[in-house]
Amino acid sequence: MRRAEEDDFHAFVAERMGRWRRSAYLLCQDWHTADDVVSVAVAKLYRSWRRVSRAENRDAYAQRVLTRCWLDERRRPWHNREQSRAAVPDVVGPVPETVTDRDGLAALLRSLAPKQRAVLVLRFYLDYSVEETARTLGISAGTVKSQSARGLANLRTAVTGRS
């Protein structure tokens, strides 16, 4: 990679790193895993920077790589194993009518299936269109719509306690 291309890559990454970390955190609900996912995504972007730099929408391309890195991370066998905690979790209390705190929102997002969580983060946090979300996740627009509807319904059920 030429020096000018490398400088362009570094500027691109530096400008977006904060946003990538926040969106990765919303997807995986853990800062350490989010940092790992972002690191893997940045490495993949670096390896294919010539193709990325020519993309029509470099931000969408990068977000697609990031989201797919997270989905790949979820498929790893070690991820499904039991994880130890420093303290025993408290008994879950009643879910509040509205979500006003970050921990509550994080718990609600964790209750969703990975695909639903990815769709909702892309659609409503990153403000992607249905088509952009479909391209990013490699699924159809109809699947984006159905996953959005199911995810929002699951969130409503979790918040209100009604099915």
Short mmCIF file of N, CA and C in Angstrom, two decimals:
data_model
loop_
_atom_site.label_atom_id
_atom_site.label_comp_id
_atom_site.label_asym_id
_atom_site.label_seq_id
_atom_site.Cartn_x
_atom_site.Cartn_y
_atom_site.Cartn_z
N MET A 1 0.85 -1.17 0.00
CA MET A 1 0.00 0.00 0.00
C MET A 1 0.90 1.24 0.00
N ARG A 2 0.55 2.18 -0.86
CA ARG A 2 1.32 3.42 -0.94
C ARG A 2 1.06 4.29 0.29
N ARG A 3 1.97 5.22 0.52
CA ARG A 3 1.88 6.10 1.69
C ARG A 3 0.59 6.92 1.68
N ALA A 4 0.19 7.44 0.53
CA ALA A 4 -1.04 8.24 0.44
C ALA A 4 -2.26 7.39 0.78
N GLU A 5 -2.27 6.14 0.29
CA GLU A 5 -3.39 5.24 0.60
C GLU A 5 -3.43 4.92 2.09
N GLU A 6 -2.26 4.70 2.65
CA GLU A 6 -2.20 4.39 4.09
C GLU A 6 -2.65 5.58 4.92
N ASP A 7 -2.25 6.78 4.53
CA ASP A 7 -2.70 7.99 5.24
C ASP A 7 -4.21 8.14 5.13
N ASP A 8 -4.76 7.86 3.96
CA ASP A 8 -6.21 7.92 3.76
C ASP A 8 -6.91 6.91 4.66
N PHE A 9 -6.36 5.70 4.74
CA PHE A 9 -6.93 4.66 5.59
C PHE A 9 -6.91 5.09 7.05
N HIS A 10 -5.78 5.58 7.52
CA HIS A 10 -5.67 6.00 8.93
C HIS A 10 -6.64 7.13 9.24
N ALA A 11 -6.80 8.07 8.35
CA ALA A 11 -7.75 9.17 8.56
C ALA A 11 -9.19 8.64 8.60
N PHE A 12 -9.49 7.73 7.69
CA PHE A 12 -10.83 7.13 7.65
C PHE A 12 -11.15 6.42 8.96
N VAL A 13 -10.24 5.61 9.43
CA VAL A 13 -10.46 4.85 10.66
C VAL A 13 -10.53 5.77 11.87
N ALA A 14 -9.62 6.72 11.97
CA ALA A 14 -9.59 7.61 13.14
C ALA A 14 -10.89 8.40 13.26
N GLU A 15 -11.43 8.82 12.14
CA GLU A 15 -12.65 9.62 12.15
C GLU A 15 -13.87 8.80 12.58
N ARG A 16 -13.85 7.50 12.37
CA ARG A 16 -15.03 6.66 12.61
C ARG A 16 -14.90 5.72 13.80
N MET A 17 -13.75 5.66 14.42
CA MET A 17 -13.50 4.67 15.47
C MET A 17 -14.53 4.75 16.60
N GLY A 18 -14.84 5.92 17.07
CA GLY A 18 -15.80 6.07 18.16
C GLY A 18 -17.17 5.52 17.79
N ARG A 19 -17.63 5.84 16.61
CA ARG A 19 -18.93 5.36 16.16
C ARG A 19 -18.93 3.84 16.02
N TRP A 20 -17.85 3.29 15.48
CA TRP A 20 -17.76 1.84 15.33
C TRP A 20 -17.79 1.15 16.68
N ARG A 21 -17.07 1.69 17.66
CA ARG A 21 -17.05 1.09 19.00
C ARG A 21 -18.44 1.12 19.62
N ARG A 22 -19.14 2.25 19.48
CA ARG A 22 -20.49 2.36 20.06
C ARG A 22 -21.46 1.39 19.39
N SER A 23 -21.40 1.31 18.07
CA SER A 23 -22.33 0.40 17.39
C SER A 23 -21.96 -1.06 17.68
N ALA A 24 -20.67 -1.38 17.78
CA ALA A 24 -20.27 -2.74 18.13
C ALA A 24 -20.72 -3.08 19.55
N TYR A 25 -20.64 -2.10 20.46
CA TYR A 25 -21.11 -2.34 21.82
C TYR A 25 -22.61 -2.62 21.84
N LEU A 26 -23.37 -1.87 21.07
CA LEU A 26 -24.81 -2.11 21.02
C LEU A 26 -25.11 -3.51 20.50
N LEU A 27 -24.30 -3.99 19.60
CA LEU A 27 -24.52 -5.33 19.06
C LEU A 27 -24.14 -6.41 20.06
N CYS A 28 -22.97 -6.29 20.70
CA CYS A 28 -22.49 -7.39 21.53
C CYS A 28 -22.65 -7.17 23.03
N GLN A 29 -22.96 -5.96 23.46
CA GLN A 29 -23.23 -5.67 24.87
C GLN A 29 -22.03 -5.90 25.79
N ASP A 30 -20.86 -5.79 25.25
CA ASP A 30 -19.65 -5.97 26.05
C ASP A 30 -18.54 -5.15 25.40
N TRP A 31 -17.92 -4.25 26.18
CA TRP A 31 -16.91 -3.36 25.59
C TRP A 31 -15.68 -4.12 25.10
N HIS A 32 -15.29 -5.17 25.82
CA HIS A 32 -14.10 -5.92 25.40
C HIS A 32 -14.36 -6.65 24.08
N THR A 33 -15.51 -7.27 23.99
CA THR A 33 -15.85 -7.95 22.73
C THR A 33 -16.03 -6.93 21.61
N ALA A 34 -16.63 -5.79 21.93
CA ALA A 34 -16.80 -4.74 20.92
C ALA A 34 -15.45 -4.29 20.38
N ASP A 35 -14.49 -4.10 21.27
CA ASP A 35 -13.14 -3.71 20.83
C ASP A 35 -12.51 -4.79 19.95
N ASP A 36 -12.72 -6.06 20.32
CA ASP A 36 -12.20 -7.15 19.50
C ASP A 36 -12.84 -7.16 18.11
N VAL A 37 -14.15 -6.96 18.07
CA VAL A 37 -14.86 -6.97 16.78
C VAL A 37 -14.38 -5.81 15.92
N VAL A 38 -14.22 -4.64 16.52
CA VAL A 38 -13.74 -3.47 15.77
C VAL A 38 -12.33 -3.73 15.25
N SER A 39 -11.48 -4.34 16.08
CA SER A 39 -10.10 -4.63 15.65
C SER A 39 -10.08 -5.56 14.44
N VAL A 40 -10.90 -6.60 14.49
CA VAL A 40 -10.97 -7.53 13.37
C VAL A 40 -11.48 -6.81 12.12
N ALA A 41 -12.50 -5.98 12.30
CA ALA A 41 -13.06 -5.24 11.16
C ALA A 41 -12.02 -4.30 10.56
N VAL A 42 -11.27 -3.60 11.40
CA VAL A 42 -10.25 -2.68 10.90
C VAL A 42 -9.17 -3.44 10.13
N ALA A 43 -8.78 -4.61 10.64
CA ALA A 43 -7.79 -5.43 9.93
C ALA A 43 -8.32 -5.85 8.56
N LYS A 44 -9.58 -6.24 8.50
CA LYS A 44 -10.17 -6.65 7.22
C LYS A 44 -10.26 -5.46 6.26
N LEU A 45 -10.61 -4.31 6.79
CA LEU A 45 -10.67 -3.11 5.95
C LEU A 45 -9.28 -2.75 5.43
N TYR A 46 -8.27 -2.90 6.25
CA TYR A 46 -6.89 -2.59 5.84
C TYR A 46 -6.45 -3.51 4.70
N ARG A 47 -6.75 -4.81 4.86
CA ARG A 47 -6.33 -5.78 3.84
C ARG A 47 -6.98 -5.50 2.49
N SER A 48 -8.19 -4.96 2.50
CA SER A 48 -8.87 -4.72 1.23
C SER A 48 -9.12 -3.23 1.01
N TRP A 49 -8.21 -2.39 1.49
CA TRP A 49 -8.41 -0.94 1.44
C TRP A 49 -8.58 -0.41 0.01
N ARG A 50 -7.86 -0.96 -0.94
CA ARG A 50 -8.00 -0.46 -2.32
C ARG A 50 -9.43 -0.63 -2.81
N ARG A 51 -10.03 -1.76 -2.51
CA ARG A 51 -11.42 -2.00 -2.91
C ARG A 51 -12.37 -1.11 -2.08
N VAL A 52 -12.10 -0.99 -0.79
CA VAL A 52 -12.95 -0.17 0.08
C VAL A 52 -12.90 1.29 -0.34
N SER A 53 -11.73 1.78 -0.65
CA SER A 53 -11.58 3.20 -0.99
C SER A 53 -12.29 3.56 -2.29
N ARG A 54 -12.53 2.56 -3.15
CA ARG A 54 -13.25 2.81 -4.39
C ARG A 54 -14.75 2.58 -4.26
N ALA A 55 -15.19 2.12 -3.09
CA ALA A 55 -16.61 1.83 -2.89
C ALA A 55 -17.43 3.11 -2.98
N GLU A 56 -18.65 2.95 -3.44
CA GLU A 56 -19.56 4.09 -3.58
C GLU A 56 -19.83 4.73 -2.22
N ASN A 57 -20.01 3.90 -1.19
CA ASN A 57 -20.27 4.40 0.16
C ASN A 57 -19.34 3.65 1.12
N ARG A 58 -18.21 4.26 1.42
CA ARG A 58 -17.21 3.60 2.26
C ARG A 58 -17.73 3.34 3.67
N ASP A 59 -18.56 4.24 4.19
CA ASP A 59 -19.11 4.05 5.54
C ASP A 59 -20.01 2.82 5.59
N ALA A 60 -20.86 2.66 4.59
CA ALA A 60 -21.75 1.50 4.55
C ALA A 60 -20.94 0.21 4.41
N TYR A 61 -19.90 0.25 3.59
CA TYR A 61 -19.04 -0.91 3.41
C TYR A 61 -18.39 -1.29 4.74
N ALA A 62 -17.87 -0.29 5.44
CA ALA A 62 -17.20 -0.54 6.72
C ALA A 62 -18.19 -1.07 7.75
N GLN A 63 -19.39 -0.51 7.80
CA GLN A 63 -20.39 -0.99 8.77
C GLN A 63 -20.80 -2.42 8.46
N ARG A 64 -20.86 -2.74 7.19
CA ARG A 64 -21.19 -4.11 6.80
C ARG A 64 -20.11 -5.06 7.29
N VAL A 65 -18.86 -4.70 7.11
CA VAL A 65 -17.75 -5.53 7.59
C VAL A 65 -17.84 -5.68 9.11
N LEU A 66 -18.08 -4.59 9.82
CA LEU A 66 -18.17 -4.62 11.28
C LEU A 66 -19.31 -5.52 11.74
N THR A 67 -20.47 -5.38 11.14
CA THR A 67 -21.62 -6.17 11.54
C THR A 67 -21.39 -7.65 11.25
N ARG A 68 -20.80 -7.95 10.12
CA ARG A 68 -20.52 -9.35 9.80
C ARG A 68 -19.45 -9.93 10.71
N CYS A 69 -18.49 -9.12 11.12
CA CYS A 69 -17.49 -9.59 12.09
C CYS A 69 -18.17 -9.98 13.40
N TRP A 70 -19.14 -9.17 13.82
CA TRP A 70 -19.86 -9.50 15.06
C TRP A 70 -20.67 -10.78 14.89
N LEU A 71 -21.36 -10.92 13.76
CA LEU A 71 -22.13 -12.14 13.54
C LEU A 71 -21.22 -13.36 13.49
N ASP A 72 -20.03 -13.23 12.89
CA ASP A 72 -19.06 -14.32 12.88
C ASP A 72 -18.60 -14.64 14.31
N GLU A 73 -18.39 -13.62 15.10
CA GLU A 73 -17.98 -13.79 16.50
C GLU A 73 -19.03 -14.58 17.27
N ARG A 74 -20.30 -14.31 17.01
CA ARG A 74 -21.39 -15.01 17.69
C ARG A 74 -21.42 -16.49 17.34
N ARG A 75 -20.91 -16.85 16.19
CA ARG A 75 -20.95 -18.25 15.75
C ARG A 75 -19.81 -19.09 16.33
N ARG A 76 -18.85 -18.45 16.92
CA ARG A 76 -17.71 -19.18 17.45
C ARG A 76 -18.16 -20.11 18.59
N PRO A 77 -17.63 -21.33 18.63
CA PRO A 77 -18.09 -22.30 19.64
C PRO A 77 -17.83 -21.83 21.08
N TRP A 78 -16.75 -21.15 21.33
CA TRP A 78 -16.44 -20.73 22.70
C TRP A 78 -17.44 -19.70 23.20
N HIS A 79 -18.10 -19.00 22.30
CA HIS A 79 -19.05 -17.97 22.69
C HIS A 79 -20.28 -18.57 23.38
N ASN A 80 -20.64 -19.78 23.00
CA ASN A 80 -21.84 -20.41 23.53
C ASN A 80 -21.62 -21.11 24.86
N ARG A 81 -20.40 -21.21 25.32
CA ARG A 81 -20.12 -21.86 26.59
C ARG A 81 -20.54 -20.97 27.75
N GLU A 82 -20.69 -21.60 28.87
CA GLU A 82 -21.04 -20.86 30.08
C GLU A 82 -19.91 -19.92 30.44
N GLN A 83 -20.27 -18.73 30.86
CA GLN A 83 -19.27 -17.74 31.22
C GLN A 83 -19.35 -17.46 32.72
N SER A 84 -18.20 -17.43 33.37
CA SER A 84 -18.20 -17.17 34.81
C SER A 84 -18.33 -15.68 35.07
N ARG A 85 -18.88 -15.35 36.20
CA ARG A 85 -19.07 -13.97 36.63
C ARG A 85 -18.44 -13.79 38.00
N ALA A 86 -18.04 -12.58 38.30
CA ALA A 86 -17.44 -12.28 39.60
C ALA A 86 -18.47 -12.38 40.72
N ALA A 87 -19.70 -12.00 40.43
CA ALA A 87 -20.74 -12.02 41.45
C ALA A 87 -21.97 -12.73 40.92
N VAL A 88 -22.75 -13.28 41.85
CA VAL A 88 -23.99 -13.93 41.47
C VAL A 88 -24.99 -12.85 41.06
N PRO A 89 -25.68 -13.02 39.93
CA PRO A 89 -26.62 -11.99 39.49
C PRO A 89 -27.81 -11.88 40.45
N ASP A 90 -28.31 -10.66 40.56
CA ASP A 90 -29.50 -10.42 41.39
C ASP A 90 -30.71 -11.01 40.70
N VAL A 91 -31.75 -11.23 41.49
CA VAL A 91 -33.00 -11.69 40.92
C VAL A 91 -33.59 -10.56 40.08
N VAL A 92 -34.12 -10.90 38.93
CA VAL A 92 -34.67 -9.89 38.03
C VAL A 92 -35.96 -9.36 38.61
N GLY A 93 -36.07 -8.04 38.69
CA GLY A 93 -37.28 -7.39 39.18
C GLY A 93 -38.21 -7.08 38.03
N PRO A 94 -39.28 -6.38 38.32
CA PRO A 94 -40.21 -6.01 37.25
C PRO A 94 -39.55 -5.08 36.24
N VAL A 95 -39.91 -5.25 34.98
CA VAL A 95 -39.37 -4.43 33.91
C VAL A 95 -40.12 -3.10 33.91
N PRO A 96 -39.40 -1.96 33.87
CA PRO A 96 -40.09 -0.67 33.89
C PRO A 96 -40.90 -0.43 32.62
N GLU A 97 -41.89 0.44 32.72
CA GLU A 97 -42.75 0.77 31.58
C GLU A 97 -41.97 1.42 30.45
N THR A 98 -41.00 2.26 30.79
CA THR A 98 -40.20 2.92 29.76
C THR A 98 -38.73 2.65 30.03
N VAL A 99 -37.96 2.69 28.98
CA VAL A 99 -36.53 2.47 29.10
C VAL A 99 -35.85 3.83 29.11
N THR A 100 -35.26 4.19 30.25
CA THR A 100 -34.59 5.48 30.33
C THR A 100 -33.12 5.36 30.67
N ASP A 101 -32.67 4.18 31.03
CA ASP A 101 -31.26 4.03 31.39
C ASP A 101 -30.56 3.07 30.43
N ARG A 102 -29.28 3.20 30.37
CA ARG A 102 -28.49 2.40 29.43
C ARG A 102 -28.50 0.93 29.80
N ASP A 103 -28.42 0.62 31.10
CA ASP A 103 -28.42 -0.79 31.51
C ASP A 103 -29.72 -1.47 31.12
N GLY A 104 -30.83 -0.77 31.27
CA GLY A 104 -32.11 -1.33 30.88
C GLY A 104 -32.18 -1.58 29.38
N LEU A 105 -31.69 -0.62 28.61
CA LEU A 105 -31.67 -0.78 27.16
C LEU A 105 -30.75 -1.93 26.76
N ALA A 106 -29.60 -2.02 27.42
CA ALA A 106 -28.66 -3.11 27.12
C ALA A 106 -29.31 -4.46 27.41
N ALA A 107 -30.02 -4.57 28.52
CA ALA A 107 -30.68 -5.83 28.87
C ALA A 107 -31.75 -6.18 27.82
N LEU A 108 -32.49 -5.17 27.39
CA LEU A 108 -33.51 -5.42 26.37
C LEU A 108 -32.88 -5.88 25.06
N LEU A 109 -31.78 -5.24 24.66
CA LEU A 109 -31.11 -5.64 23.42
C LEU A 109 -30.55 -7.06 23.53
N ARG A 110 -30.03 -7.41 24.71
CA ARG A 110 -29.49 -8.76 24.90
C ARG A 110 -30.59 -9.81 24.80
N SER A 111 -31.83 -9.43 25.08
CA SER A 111 -32.93 -10.40 25.03
C SER A 111 -33.31 -10.77 23.60
N LEU A 112 -32.83 -10.02 22.63
CA LEU A 112 -33.17 -10.29 21.22
C LEU A 112 -32.22 -11.30 20.61
N ALA A 113 -32.69 -11.97 19.58
CA ALA A 113 -31.83 -12.85 18.79
C ALA A 113 -30.80 -11.98 18.07
N PRO A 114 -29.62 -12.51 17.78
CA PRO A 114 -28.56 -11.71 17.16
C PRO A 114 -28.97 -10.99 15.87
N LYS A 115 -29.68 -11.67 14.98
CA LYS A 115 -30.09 -11.05 13.72
C LYS A 115 -31.05 -9.88 13.99
N GLN A 116 -32.01 -10.09 14.92
CA GLN A 116 -32.95 -9.02 15.25
C GLN A 116 -32.21 -7.83 15.85
N ARG A 117 -31.27 -8.11 16.73
CA ARG A 117 -30.49 -7.03 17.35
C ARG A 117 -29.71 -6.27 16.30
N ALA A 118 -29.09 -6.99 15.37
CA ALA A 118 -28.33 -6.33 14.31
C ALA A 118 -29.24 -5.46 13.45
N VAL A 119 -30.40 -5.98 13.09
CA VAL A 119 -31.34 -5.20 12.27
C VAL A 119 -31.78 -3.94 13.01
N LEU A 120 -32.15 -4.07 14.28
CA LEU A 120 -32.64 -2.91 15.03
C LEU A 120 -31.54 -1.87 15.24
N VAL A 121 -30.32 -2.31 15.51
CA VAL A 121 -29.22 -1.35 15.69
C VAL A 121 -28.95 -0.61 14.38
N LEU A 122 -28.89 -1.34 13.29
CA LEU A 122 -28.64 -0.68 12.00
C LEU A 122 -29.79 0.25 11.61
N ARG A 123 -31.02 -0.21 11.80
CA ARG A 123 -32.17 0.59 11.37
C ARG A 123 -32.42 1.80 12.27
N PHE A 124 -32.38 1.61 13.58
CA PHE A 124 -32.86 2.65 14.47
C PHE A 124 -31.76 3.39 15.23
N TYR A 125 -30.58 2.81 15.38
CA TYR A 125 -29.48 3.53 16.00
C TYR A 125 -28.63 4.21 14.94
N LEU A 126 -28.30 3.47 13.90
CA LEU A 126 -27.46 4.03 12.83
C LEU A 126 -28.30 4.66 11.72
N ASP A 127 -29.61 4.54 11.79
CA ASP A 127 -30.55 5.19 10.87
C ASP A 127 -30.34 4.72 9.42
N TYR A 128 -30.09 3.43 9.24
CA TYR A 128 -29.98 2.87 7.90
C TYR A 128 -31.38 2.65 7.33
N SER A 129 -31.49 2.74 6.03
CA SER A 129 -32.75 2.40 5.37
C SER A 129 -32.90 0.88 5.36
N VAL A 130 -34.07 0.42 4.97
CA VAL A 130 -34.31 -1.02 4.85
C VAL A 130 -33.33 -1.62 3.85
N GLU A 131 -33.14 -0.94 2.72
CA GLU A 131 -32.25 -1.46 1.68
C GLU A 131 -30.79 -1.48 2.15
N GLU A 132 -30.35 -0.42 2.83
CA GLU A 132 -28.97 -0.39 3.33
C GLU A 132 -28.75 -1.50 4.35
N THR A 133 -29.72 -1.70 5.23
CA THR A 133 -29.62 -2.76 6.23
C THR A 133 -29.55 -4.13 5.55
N ALA A 134 -30.37 -4.32 4.55
CA ALA A 134 -30.38 -5.60 3.82
C ALA A 134 -29.02 -5.85 3.16
N ARG A 135 -28.46 -4.82 2.51
CA ARG A 135 -27.15 -4.98 1.88
C ARG A 135 -26.08 -5.26 2.93
N THR A 136 -26.13 -4.56 4.05
CA THR A 136 -25.12 -4.73 5.10
C THR A 136 -25.13 -6.14 5.65
N LEU A 137 -26.31 -6.68 5.88
CA LEU A 137 -26.42 -8.01 6.48
C LEU A 137 -26.47 -9.14 5.45
N GLY A 138 -26.60 -8.78 4.17
CA GLY A 138 -26.66 -9.80 3.13
C GLY A 138 -27.97 -10.58 3.17
N ILE A 139 -29.06 -9.88 3.48
CA ILE A 139 -30.37 -10.50 3.53
C ILE A 139 -31.34 -9.68 2.67
N SER A 140 -32.55 -10.18 2.49
CA SER A 140 -33.51 -9.46 1.65
C SER A 140 -34.17 -8.32 2.45
N ALA A 141 -34.74 -7.37 1.73
CA ALA A 141 -35.45 -6.26 2.37
C ALA A 141 -36.64 -6.78 3.16
N GLY A 142 -37.31 -7.81 2.65
CA GLY A 142 -38.43 -8.41 3.37
C GLY A 142 -38.01 -8.99 4.71
N THR A 143 -36.82 -9.62 4.73
CA THR A 143 -36.31 -10.16 5.98
C THR A 143 -36.00 -9.04 6.96
N VAL A 144 -35.45 -7.94 6.47
CA VAL A 144 -35.20 -6.78 7.34
C VAL A 144 -36.50 -6.30 7.97
N LYS A 145 -37.53 -6.19 7.16
CA LYS A 145 -38.82 -5.72 7.67
C LYS A 145 -39.40 -6.68 8.70
N SER A 146 -39.36 -7.98 8.40
CA SER A 146 -39.93 -8.95 9.34
C SER A 146 -39.11 -9.01 10.62
N GLN A 147 -37.77 -8.95 10.51
CA GLN A 147 -36.93 -8.97 11.70
C GLN A 147 -37.12 -7.71 12.53
N SER A 148 -37.32 -6.57 11.86
CA SER A 148 -37.61 -5.32 12.58
C SER A 148 -38.92 -5.44 13.34
N ALA A 149 -39.95 -5.92 12.67
CA ALA A 149 -41.26 -6.06 13.31
C ALA A 149 -41.20 -7.02 14.49
N ARG A 150 -40.55 -8.16 14.30
CA ARG A 150 -40.45 -9.15 15.39
C ARG A 150 -39.59 -8.61 16.53
N GLY A 151 -38.49 -7.97 16.20
CA GLY A 151 -37.63 -7.41 17.24
C GLY A 151 -38.34 -6.34 18.05
N LEU A 152 -39.05 -5.44 17.38
CA LEU A 152 -39.80 -4.40 18.09
C LEU A 152 -40.92 -5.00 18.93
N ALA A 153 -41.58 -6.03 18.40
CA ALA A 153 -42.63 -6.71 19.17
C ALA A 153 -42.03 -7.37 20.41
N ASN A 154 -40.87 -8.00 20.26
CA ASN A 154 -40.19 -8.62 21.40
C ASN A 154 -39.80 -7.58 22.45
N LEU A 155 -39.34 -6.41 21.99
CA LEU A 155 -38.99 -5.35 22.92
C LEU A 155 -40.24 -4.85 23.65
N ARG A 156 -41.32 -4.67 22.93
CA ARG A 156 -42.58 -4.22 23.56
C ARG A 156 -43.04 -5.22 24.61
N THR A 157 -42.96 -6.49 24.27
CA THR A 157 -43.36 -7.54 25.21
C THR A 157 -42.47 -7.51 26.44
N ALA A 158 -41.18 -7.34 26.25
CA ALA A 158 -40.25 -7.29 27.39
C ALA A 158 -40.52 -6.08 28.27
N VAL A 159 -40.87 -4.96 27.67
CA VAL A 159 -41.10 -3.74 28.44
C VAL A 159 -42.45 -3.78 29.16
N THR A 160 -43.49 -4.22 28.45
CA THR A 160 -44.83 -4.20 29.04
C THR A 160 -45.18 -5.48 29.79
N GLY A 161 -44.48 -6.56 29.48
CA GLY A 161 -44.76 -7.83 30.14
C GLY A 161 -45.98 -8.54 29.55
N ARG A 162 -46.51 -8.02 28.46
CA ARG A 162 -47.65 -8.65 27.78
C ARG A 162 -47.21 -9.28 26.49
N SER A 163 -47.91 -10.35 26.08
CA SER A 163 -47.56 -10.97 24.81
C SER A 163 -48.52 -10.67 23.73
#
